[in-house]
């Protein structure tokens, strides 16, 4: 398996190359970014290790070139930087890197990161065929938005965008799930929506031509298609496309209004029941097990209560025989009773 290493310092480049060769990898290395990029077009490396500081173009520039080249866009890419700060790591993740390590690298951490990224890449690449997610598509007038787009692998807990960021693209989910949320001035998270395979997200800010009012995070490993803002705004001028997105906006608005009404006026048990029913109806339940796959923290953030209050309510529902809880998630045993009960 061939790896590409881009590092400006020959001594460190040799040391990393020796380590990787001992681990059984074939390594092609360069001291500059552009020669490495040209080599990658022909060799198609399995993974790239790239220093952020290179003499001709920085590591973020190399990463951008990879993500903009169709044949290389999905290649796992690990940035190597001089600092281990949260700001540096966030910048790397937002730029599209799969991981970020601090120089000089620790041998064990480097090898573990490489194995982890390669394993995740091959699993995600195979997952659409194995699970049927490849069949998830968007039909009708919206199909042209995702035609011939390059899939991007996004790992669990990866931040897609944050409140206040400027929107640059529309997103389509091929596989995996995304949550959007807002954070109060007290640091409390309120989840506003979940998005499933076959859905678009991030379009509201693009249509408003304003910064994002919420953050989006992958709650499991995902495959996403990116539609540049200019392409989306051009296509949305077509009546058949604009009508589709008006329907999407209206549906999300109704769900948001119901969530706010529940939080303001409904008792705790009714709010939890409505949240569970909503997640089950929206496709949050695994098809094979019929279990709702959501963490208690995320479910509490949907309802707008403390996780401890949610745990007590779920325990009461379980004792009443309304649901079952296992390592696979929450399975509704009596959804009709949950829907009709007068609490």
Short mmCIF file of C-alpha atoms in Angstrom, two decimals:
data_model
loop_
_atom_site.label_atom_id
_atom_site.label_comp_id
_atom_site.label_asym_id
_atom_site.label_seq_id
_atom_site.Cartn_x
_atom_site.Cartn_y
_atom_site.Cartn_z
CA UNK A 1 0.00 0.00 0.00
CA UNK A 2 1.53 3.29 -1.12
CA UNK A 3 1.50 6.47 0.96
CA UNK A 4 2.48 9.98 -0.12
CA UNK A 5 4.59 12.05 2.31
CA UNK A 6 5.12 15.79 1.82
CA UNK A 7 7.57 17.33 4.30
CA UNK A 8 10.07 20.19 3.79
CA UNK A 9 12.84 18.89 6.08
CA UNK A 10 14.87 16.05 4.60
CA UNK A 11 15.99 14.57 7.92
CA UNK A 12 12.45 14.33 9.32
CA UNK A 13 11.18 13.12 5.96
CA UNK A 14 13.68 10.27 6.01
CA UNK A 15 12.82 9.37 9.61
CA UNK A 16 9.09 9.19 8.88
CA UNK A 17 9.72 7.25 5.68
CA UNK A 18 11.85 4.69 7.54
CA UNK A 19 9.16 4.25 10.19
CA UNK A 20 6.44 3.71 7.60
CA UNK A 21 8.56 1.28 5.59
CA UNK A 22 9.21 -0.76 8.73
CA UNK A 23 5.43 -0.85 9.23
CA UNK A 24 5.03 -2.38 5.77
CA UNK A 25 4.02 0.66 3.72
CA UNK A 26 5.53 1.84 0.45
CA UNK A 27 6.32 5.56 0.68
CA UNK A 28 6.78 8.20 -2.01
CA UNK A 29 8.05 11.47 -0.53
CA UNK A 30 8.65 15.04 -1.69
CA UNK A 31 9.89 18.21 -0.05
CA UNK A 32 7.42 20.41 -1.93
CA UNK A 33 3.69 20.37 -2.56
CA UNK A 34 3.30 20.75 -6.32
CA UNK A 35 5.61 17.85 -7.29
CA UNK A 36 3.77 15.68 -4.77
CA UNK A 37 0.44 16.66 -6.28
CA UNK A 38 1.59 15.76 -9.79
CA UNK A 39 2.89 12.42 -8.52
CA UNK A 40 -0.43 11.70 -6.81
CA UNK A 41 -2.34 12.14 -10.08
CA UNK A 42 -0.39 9.24 -11.57
CA UNK A 43 0.24 7.03 -8.53
CA UNK A 44 -3.12 7.42 -6.71
CA UNK A 45 -1.76 7.03 -3.14
CA UNK A 46 -3.87 5.29 -0.51
CA UNK A 47 -3.25 8.12 2.00
CA UNK A 48 -1.43 11.46 2.17
CA UNK A 49 0.70 12.83 5.01
CA UNK A 50 1.33 16.53 4.41
CA UNK A 51 3.11 19.16 6.48
CA UNK A 52 1.26 22.46 6.79
CA UNK A 53 4.46 24.40 6.03
CA UNK A 54 5.97 23.71 2.59
CA UNK A 55 8.23 26.00 0.54
CA UNK A 56 6.02 26.31 -2.56
CA UNK A 57 2.44 25.93 -1.28
CA UNK A 58 1.21 25.31 2.26
CA UNK A 59 -0.46 22.08 3.31
CA UNK A 60 -3.92 23.65 3.18
CA UNK A 61 -3.32 24.57 -0.44
CA UNK A 62 -2.30 20.99 -1.23
CA UNK A 63 -5.40 19.73 0.58
CA UNK A 64 -7.57 22.09 -1.47
CA UNK A 65 -6.02 20.82 -4.70
CA UNK A 66 -6.71 17.22 -3.66
CA UNK A 67 -10.34 17.92 -2.78
CA UNK A 68 -10.86 19.75 -6.10
CA UNK A 69 -9.39 16.90 -8.18
CA UNK A 70 -12.06 14.29 -8.89
CA UNK A 71 -9.70 11.30 -8.91
CA UNK A 72 -8.10 12.32 -5.59
CA UNK A 73 -10.94 14.04 -3.72
CA UNK A 74 -11.76 11.09 -1.44
CA UNK A 75 -8.12 10.25 -0.57
CA UNK A 76 -7.56 10.19 3.23
CA UNK A 77 -5.46 13.25 4.08
CA UNK A 78 -3.57 13.83 7.34
CA UNK A 79 -2.08 17.26 8.01
CA UNK A 80 1.11 17.57 10.07
CA UNK A 81 1.43 20.91 11.86
CA UNK A 82 3.77 22.63 14.33
CA UNK A 83 1.19 23.17 17.09
CA UNK A 84 -1.30 20.94 18.89
CA UNK A 85 -3.87 23.64 19.68
CA UNK A 86 -7.63 23.23 19.27
CA UNK A 87 -7.60 26.15 16.79
CA UNK A 88 -5.09 24.38 14.55
CA UNK A 89 -7.03 21.13 14.67
CA UNK A 90 -10.34 22.86 13.95
CA UNK A 91 -8.84 24.70 10.98
CA UNK A 92 -7.56 21.40 9.58
CA UNK A 93 -10.92 19.66 10.02
CA UNK A 94 -12.86 22.55 8.48
CA UNK A 95 -10.47 22.57 5.52
CA UNK A 96 -11.39 18.95 4.85
CA UNK A 97 -8.50 17.05 6.46
CA UNK A 98 -9.23 13.61 7.90
CA UNK A 99 -6.84 14.10 10.82
CA UNK A 100 -4.26 16.47 12.25
CA UNK A 101 -1.05 15.50 14.08
CA UNK A 102 1.56 17.68 15.74
CA UNK A 103 5.18 17.66 14.56
CA UNK A 104 7.47 16.03 15.44
CA UNK A 105 5.17 13.03 15.17
CA UNK A 106 5.05 10.27 17.79
CA UNK A 107 5.53 6.92 16.06
CA UNK A 108 2.63 5.16 17.76
CA UNK A 109 0.20 8.02 17.18
CA UNK A 110 1.17 8.28 13.52
CA UNK A 111 0.74 4.57 12.80
CA UNK A 112 -2.53 4.47 14.73
CA UNK A 113 -3.86 7.47 12.79
CA UNK A 114 -2.91 5.90 9.45
CA UNK A 115 -4.54 2.56 10.27
CA UNK A 116 -7.65 4.31 11.58
CA UNK A 117 -8.09 6.50 8.51
CA UNK A 118 -7.45 3.69 6.04
CA UNK A 119 -9.83 1.36 7.87
CA UNK A 120 -12.57 3.99 7.99
CA UNK A 121 -12.03 4.91 4.34
CA UNK A 122 -12.38 1.32 3.13
CA UNK A 123 -15.38 0.68 5.37
CA UNK A 124 -17.20 3.80 4.18
CA UNK A 125 -16.29 3.15 0.57
CA UNK A 126 -17.80 -0.34 0.82
CA UNK A 127 -20.78 0.62 2.97
CA UNK A 128 -23.05 2.04 0.24
CA UNK A 129 -22.93 -1.21 -1.70
CA UNK A 130 -23.19 -3.43 1.36
CA UNK A 131 -26.07 -1.61 3.03
CA UNK A 132 -27.96 -0.33 0.04
CA UNK A 133 -27.19 3.33 0.69
CA UNK A 134 -25.87 3.63 -2.84
CA UNK A 135 -29.46 3.30 -3.94
CA UNK A 136 -30.35 6.40 -1.94
CA UNK A 137 -30.82 9.11 -4.51
CA UNK A 138 -32.75 12.25 -5.15
CA UNK A 139 -35.25 12.16 -7.93
CA UNK A 140 -37.12 14.54 -10.15
CA UNK A 141 -35.93 18.08 -10.69
CA UNK A 142 -33.35 17.88 -7.88
CA UNK A 143 -31.42 14.98 -9.39
CA UNK A 144 -29.20 17.28 -11.46
CA UNK A 145 -27.83 18.87 -8.29
CA UNK A 146 -25.98 15.70 -7.28
CA UNK A 147 -25.22 14.22 -10.70
CA UNK A 148 -21.48 13.64 -11.28
CA UNK A 149 -20.50 15.01 -7.86
CA UNK A 150 -17.54 13.57 -5.95
CA UNK A 151 -18.46 11.82 -2.67
CA UNK A 152 -16.75 13.10 0.48
CA UNK A 153 -16.17 10.87 3.49
CA UNK A 154 -16.98 12.64 6.77
CA UNK A 155 -16.19 10.97 10.07
CA UNK A 156 -18.40 10.80 13.15
CA UNK A 157 -18.46 13.99 15.26
CA UNK A 158 -16.88 15.99 12.44
CA UNK A 159 -18.12 19.59 12.33
CA UNK A 160 -19.60 20.41 8.91
CA UNK A 161 -20.20 24.07 9.72
CA UNK A 162 -20.74 26.27 12.78
CA UNK A 163 -23.05 29.10 13.75
CA UNK A 164 -21.77 32.30 12.18
CA UNK A 165 -19.85 30.60 9.35
CA UNK A 166 -20.43 31.86 5.82
CA UNK A 167 -22.25 29.25 3.67
CA UNK A 168 -20.21 28.03 0.72
CA UNK A 169 -22.12 24.96 -0.45
CA UNK A 170 -25.25 22.85 -0.28
CA UNK A 171 -24.94 19.34 1.19
CA UNK A 172 -26.59 16.07 0.19
CA UNK A 173 -26.39 12.96 2.39
CA UNK A 174 -25.62 9.71 0.59
CA UNK A 175 -25.21 7.74 3.83
CA UNK A 176 -25.01 8.51 7.53
CA UNK A 177 -26.84 11.12 9.61
CA UNK A 178 -26.34 14.79 10.46
CA UNK A 179 -27.68 16.88 13.34
CA UNK A 180 -28.09 20.65 13.39
CA UNK A 181 -28.17 22.57 16.66
CA UNK A 182 -28.04 25.98 18.28
CA UNK A 183 -26.10 26.89 21.40
CA UNK A 184 -27.48 29.31 23.98
CA UNK A 185 -25.46 32.04 25.68
CA UNK A 186 -25.22 29.67 28.66
CA UNK A 187 -23.61 26.97 26.50
CA UNK A 188 -26.68 24.72 26.36
CA UNK A 189 -27.27 22.86 23.09
CA UNK A 190 -30.70 22.65 21.45
CA UNK A 191 -30.93 20.26 18.50
CA UNK A 192 -33.07 21.75 15.74
CA UNK A 193 -33.11 18.91 13.18
CA UNK A 194 -31.80 15.52 12.16
CA UNK A 195 -31.05 14.78 8.51
CA UNK A 196 -31.08 11.29 7.00
CA UNK A 197 -29.72 9.68 3.80
CA UNK A 198 -31.35 11.18 0.72
CA UNK A 199 -31.80 14.65 2.25
CA UNK A 200 -30.28 18.05 1.54
CA UNK A 201 -29.18 20.40 4.32
CA UNK A 202 -27.57 23.83 4.60
CA UNK A 203 -29.90 25.42 2.05
CA UNK A 204 -31.65 27.93 4.33
CA UNK A 205 -28.55 30.09 4.85
CA UNK A 206 -27.75 29.95 1.12
CA UNK A 207 -31.25 31.12 0.20
CA UNK A 208 -31.12 33.88 2.81
CA UNK A 209 -27.58 34.79 1.72
CA UNK A 210 -26.73 35.02 5.41
CA UNK A 211 -24.40 33.26 7.83
CA UNK A 212 -25.47 29.96 9.36
CA UNK A 213 -27.83 30.32 12.33
CA UNK A 214 -27.00 26.81 13.56
CA UNK A 215 -24.18 24.26 13.57
CA UNK A 216 -24.10 20.93 11.71
CA UNK A 217 -22.24 17.85 12.99
CA UNK A 218 -22.03 14.27 11.72
CA UNK A 219 -23.48 11.93 14.35
CA UNK A 220 -22.08 8.91 12.51
CA UNK A 221 -19.69 8.33 9.62
CA UNK A 222 -21.20 9.90 6.50
CA UNK A 223 -20.79 10.13 2.75
CA UNK A 224 -21.76 13.61 1.54
CA UNK A 225 -22.00 15.34 -1.81
CA UNK A 226 -21.00 19.02 -1.92
CA UNK A 227 -22.87 21.34 -4.30
CA UNK A 228 -21.10 24.73 -4.65
CA UNK A 229 -23.23 27.72 -3.67
CA UNK A 230 -23.05 29.24 -7.17
CA UNK A 231 -24.37 26.02 -8.76
CA UNK A 232 -27.22 25.77 -6.26
CA UNK A 233 -28.26 29.42 -6.56
CA UNK A 234 -28.28 29.12 -10.34
CA UNK A 235 -30.38 25.93 -10.34
CA UNK A 236 -32.81 27.21 -7.71
CA UNK A 237 -33.96 29.87 -10.16
CA UNK A 238 -35.75 27.11 -12.07
CA UNK A 239 -39.41 26.98 -10.92
CA UNK A 240 -39.45 23.20 -10.45
CA UNK A 241 -36.32 23.32 -8.26
CA UNK A 242 -37.43 26.32 -6.21
CA UNK A 243 -40.80 24.66 -5.51
CA UNK A 244 -39.05 21.59 -4.13
CA UNK A 245 -36.94 23.65 -1.73
CA UNK A 246 -39.95 25.72 -0.68
CA UNK A 247 -41.60 22.44 0.37
CA UNK A 248 -38.47 21.39 2.25
CA UNK A 249 -38.33 24.74 4.06
CA UNK A 250 -42.03 24.59 4.92
CA UNK A 251 -41.72 21.07 6.33
CA UNK A 252 -38.74 21.98 8.51
CA UNK A 253 -40.51 25.15 9.67
CA UNK A 254 -43.60 23.17 10.76
CA UNK A 255 -41.43 20.71 12.68
CA UNK A 256 -39.53 23.54 14.36
CA UNK A 257 -42.75 25.32 15.36
CA UNK A 258 -44.13 22.09 16.85
CA UNK A 259 -40.89 21.59 18.78
CA UNK A 260 -41.15 25.10 20.27
CA UNK A 261 -44.84 24.64 21.14
CA UNK A 262 -44.06 21.35 22.89
CA UNK A 263 -41.26 22.96 24.88
CA UNK A 264 -43.49 25.86 25.92
CA UNK A 265 -46.76 24.11 26.75
CA UNK A 266 -46.51 20.31 26.87
CA UNK A 267 -45.71 18.28 30.01
CA UNK A 268 -42.43 16.40 30.13
CA UNK A 269 -43.77 12.93 29.22
CA UNK A 270 -45.63 14.29 26.18
CA UNK A 271 -42.53 16.15 24.98
CA UNK A 272 -40.37 13.02 25.22
CA UNK A 273 -43.05 10.90 23.51
CA UNK A 274 -43.40 13.42 20.66
CA UNK A 275 -39.62 13.53 20.18
CA UNK A 276 -39.41 9.73 19.99
CA UNK A 277 -42.33 9.52 17.56
CA UNK A 278 -40.84 12.28 15.43
CA UNK A 279 -37.46 10.57 15.19
CA UNK A 280 -39.11 7.25 14.34
CA UNK A 281 -41.24 8.87 11.64
CA UNK A 282 -38.36 10.85 10.13
CA UNK A 283 -36.30 7.73 9.55
CA UNK A 284 -34.18 7.85 12.67
CA UNK A 285 -34.96 4.18 13.33
CA UNK A 286 -32.66 1.51 11.94
CA UNK A 287 -34.52 -0.48 9.27
CA UNK A 288 -33.16 -3.84 10.42
CA UNK A 289 -33.86 -3.44 14.15
CA UNK A 290 -36.57 -0.72 14.19
CA UNK A 291 -34.48 0.96 16.90
CA UNK A 292 -34.06 4.71 17.16
CA UNK A 293 -30.32 5.35 17.11
CA UNK A 294 -29.75 8.51 19.11
CA UNK A 295 -27.64 9.25 22.16
CA UNK A 296 -29.40 10.29 25.35
CA UNK A 297 -27.55 13.59 25.26
CA UNK A 298 -28.84 14.33 21.75
CA UNK A 299 -32.38 13.23 22.59
CA UNK A 300 -32.33 15.47 25.67
CA UNK A 301 -31.15 18.35 23.46
CA UNK A 302 -34.10 17.75 21.11
CA UNK A 303 -36.60 17.85 23.97
CA UNK A 304 -34.83 20.72 25.71
CA UNK A 305 -34.35 19.02 29.09
CA UNK A 306 -31.49 17.74 31.22
CA UNK A 307 -30.20 14.23 30.39
CA UNK A 308 -31.10 13.14 33.94
CA UNK A 309 -34.76 14.11 33.41
CA UNK A 310 -34.78 12.26 30.10
CA UNK A 311 -33.33 9.12 31.68
CA UNK A 312 -36.05 9.09 34.35
CA UNK A 313 -38.80 9.49 31.75
CA UNK A 314 -37.39 6.76 29.49
CA UNK A 315 -37.16 4.47 32.52
CA UNK A 316 -40.84 5.14 33.30
CA UNK A 317 -41.82 4.42 29.68
CA UNK A 318 -39.86 1.17 29.79
CA UNK A 319 -41.51 0.10 33.05
CA UNK A 320 -44.90 0.84 31.46
CA UNK A 321 -44.03 -1.43 28.52
CA UNK A 322 -44.05 1.41 25.98
CA UNK A 323 -40.48 0.95 24.75
CA UNK A 324 -37.39 -1.22 25.04
CA UNK A 325 -33.85 0.06 25.45
CA UNK A 326 -30.78 -1.88 24.34
CA UNK A 327 -27.28 -1.26 23.03
CA UNK A 328 -28.84 -0.95 19.56
CA UNK A 329 -31.06 1.97 20.57
CA UNK A 330 -34.67 2.64 21.60
CA UNK A 331 -37.46 0.48 20.15
CA UNK A 332 -41.05 1.72 20.42
CA UNK A 333 -43.35 -1.12 21.52
CA UNK A 334 -46.61 0.84 21.63
CA UNK A 335 -46.26 3.86 19.31
CA UNK A 336 -50.03 4.39 19.09
CA UNK A 337 -50.34 4.65 22.86
CA UNK A 338 -47.43 7.11 22.94
CA UNK A 339 -49.19 9.15 20.27
CA UNK A 340 -52.63 9.19 21.92
CA UNK A 341 -51.87 9.15 25.66
CA UNK A 342 -53.16 12.19 27.55
CA UNK A 343 -50.44 13.20 30.00
#
